[in-house]
Tab-separated table of C-alpha atoms in Angstrom:
chain	number	residue	atom	x	y	z
A	1	UNK	CA	52.663	154.836	-6.650
A	2	UNK	CA	50.201	156.104	-3.934
A	3	UNK	CA	51.758	159.059	-2.129
A	4	UNK	CA	49.505	158.604	0.692
A	5	UNK	CA	50.821	155.288	1.717
A	6	UNK	CA	53.562	155.009	4.353
A	7	UNK	CA	56.416	152.858	3.052
A	8	UNK	CA	57.935	149.885	4.838
A	9	UNK	CA	60.940	152.195	6.071
A	10	UNK	CA	61.022	152.298	9.927
A	11	UNK	CA	61.610	155.405	11.717
A	12	UNK	CA	63.153	156.032	15.248
A	13	UNK	CA	60.769	157.324	17.816
A	14	UNK	CA	62.766	160.723	17.768
A	15	UNK	CA	62.061	160.781	13.933
A	16	UNK	CA	58.402	160.179	14.657
A	17	UNK	CA	58.339	162.867	17.057
A	18	UNK	CA	59.506	165.360	14.384
A	19	UNK	CA	57.365	163.886	11.625
A	20	UNK	CA	53.984	163.891	13.371
A	21	UNK	CA	53.548	167.525	13.939
A	22	UNK	CA	54.221	167.990	10.209
A	23	UNK	CA	51.869	165.190	9.167
A	24	UNK	CA	49.102	166.589	11.549
A	25	UNK	CA	49.734	170.235	10.270
A	26	UNK	CA	49.308	169.006	6.543
A	27	UNK	CA	46.485	166.576	7.106
A	28	UNK	CA	48.526	163.512	6.292
A	29	UNK	CA	46.181	161.053	8.145
A	30	UNK	CA	47.744	157.802	7.300
A	31	UNK	CA	51.257	159.009	8.411
A	32	UNK	CA	49.846	160.508	11.394
A	33	UNK	CA	47.961	157.307	12.290
A	34	UNK	CA	51.237	155.185	11.660
A	35	UNK	CA	53.347	157.422	13.821
A	36	UNK	CA	50.867	157.433	16.636
A	37	UNK	CA	50.684	153.631	16.408
A	38	UNK	CA	54.441	153.262	16.207
A	39	UNK	CA	54.940	155.600	19.336
A	40	UNK	CA	52.013	154.082	21.353
A	41	UNK	CA	53.664	150.526	21.306
A	42	UNK	CA	57.271	151.864	21.584
A	43	UNK	CA	59.074	150.883	24.756
A	44	UNK	CA	59.078	153.680	27.218
A	45	UNK	CA	62.938	153.871	27.461
A	46	UNK	CA	63.256	154.938	23.840
A	47	UNK	CA	61.867	158.520	24.468
A	48	UNK	CA	61.003	161.325	27.075
A	49	UNK	CA	57.349	160.716	28.245
A	50	UNK	CA	56.948	164.575	28.778
A	51	UNK	CA	57.869	165.386	25.232
A	52	UNK	CA	55.395	162.627	24.177
A	53	UNK	CA	52.900	164.194	26.352
A	54	UNK	CA	53.398	167.506	24.781
A	55	UNK	CA	53.272	166.016	21.167
A	56	UNK	CA	50.088	164.185	21.911
A	57	UNK	CA	48.382	167.634	23.062
A	58	UNK	CA	49.825	169.248	20.003
A	59	UNK	CA	48.375	166.637	17.454
A	60	UNK	CA	45.194	166.079	19.512
A	61	UNK	CA	45.799	162.449	19.868
A	62	UNK	CA	43.676	161.116	22.968
A	63	UNK	CA	45.233	157.550	22.762
A	64	UNK	CA	48.874	158.923	22.772
A	65	UNK	CA	47.989	161.478	25.491
A	66	UNK	CA	46.688	158.643	27.738
A	67	UNK	CA	49.633	156.558	27.257
A	68	UNK	CA	52.134	159.360	27.757
A	69	UNK	CA	50.242	160.281	31.061
A	70	UNK	CA	50.676	156.523	32.187
A	71	UNK	CA	54.406	156.621	31.246
A	72	UNK	CA	54.965	159.985	32.920
A	73	UNK	CA	53.369	158.712	36.140
A	74	UNK	CA	55.438	155.550	36.019
A	75	UNK	CA	58.714	157.423	35.538
A	76	UNK	CA	60.757	159.842	37.763
A	77	UNK	CA	59.264	162.771	39.459
A	78	UNK	CA	58.534	165.684	37.186
A	79	UNK	CA	60.878	168.620	37.476
A	80	UNK	CA	59.151	171.995	38.140
A	81	UNK	CA	60.210	173.030	34.521
A	82	UNK	CA	58.471	169.911	33.186
A	83	UNK	CA	55.336	170.296	35.244
A	84	UNK	CA	55.102	174.020	33.872
A	85	UNK	CA	55.505	172.750	30.358
A	86	UNK	CA	52.764	170.169	30.621
A	87	UNK	CA	50.306	172.455	32.394
A	88	UNK	CA	48.129	172.110	35.391
A	89	UNK	CA	45.599	169.832	33.957
A	90	UNK	CA	48.238	167.307	32.726
A	91	UNK	CA	50.184	167.549	35.979
A	92	UNK	CA	47.039	166.717	37.998
A	93	UNK	CA	46.352	163.702	35.805
A	94	UNK	CA	49.766	162.552	36.270
A	95	UNK	CA	49.503	162.805	40.014
A	96	UNK	CA	46.297	160.940	39.870
A	97	UNK	CA	47.759	158.173	37.815
A	98	UNK	CA	50.549	157.995	40.348
A	99	UNK	CA	48.243	157.406	43.218
A	100	UNK	CA	46.474	154.668	41.276
A	101	UNK	CA	49.795	152.992	40.598
A	102	UNK	CA	50.761	153.361	44.329
A	103	UNK	CA	47.393	151.877	45.501
A	104	UNK	CA	47.782	148.885	43.218
A	105	UNK	CA	51.319	148.189	44.104
A	106	UNK	CA	50.926	149.039	47.842
A	107	UNK	CA	53.845	151.474	47.673
A	108	UNK	CA	53.714	155.165	48.512
A	109	UNK	CA	55.014	157.649	46.033
A	110	UNK	CA	55.530	161.111	46.063
A	111	UNK	CA	53.019	162.416	43.655
A	112	UNK	CA	54.564	165.980	43.059
A	113	UNK	CA	57.512	167.431	41.301
A	114	UNK	CA	60.911	168.204	42.588
């Protein structure tokens, strides 16, 4: 049995959020890739986009980070606490993404936090 192979067992988004930092820390590339892919295509209602953004930053996944920025921009306005957690650069990117969405849909949205 190959220990590096991820079995067919399915994990919930919350479980992947806990597994990924460990897989990243210990260099379990196949598990990390599987987890990133699972979360990337997971419906946005199944997790907090801010937590996904923080996870993506922690494991250095550009694809997951970009997806998390898009989901965060689509969601509710960020609380002040969430904005502080993700940092200025990510907050700026979320704001820019919100502006793009507003331009595409023709709706004006507040870009800041509450």
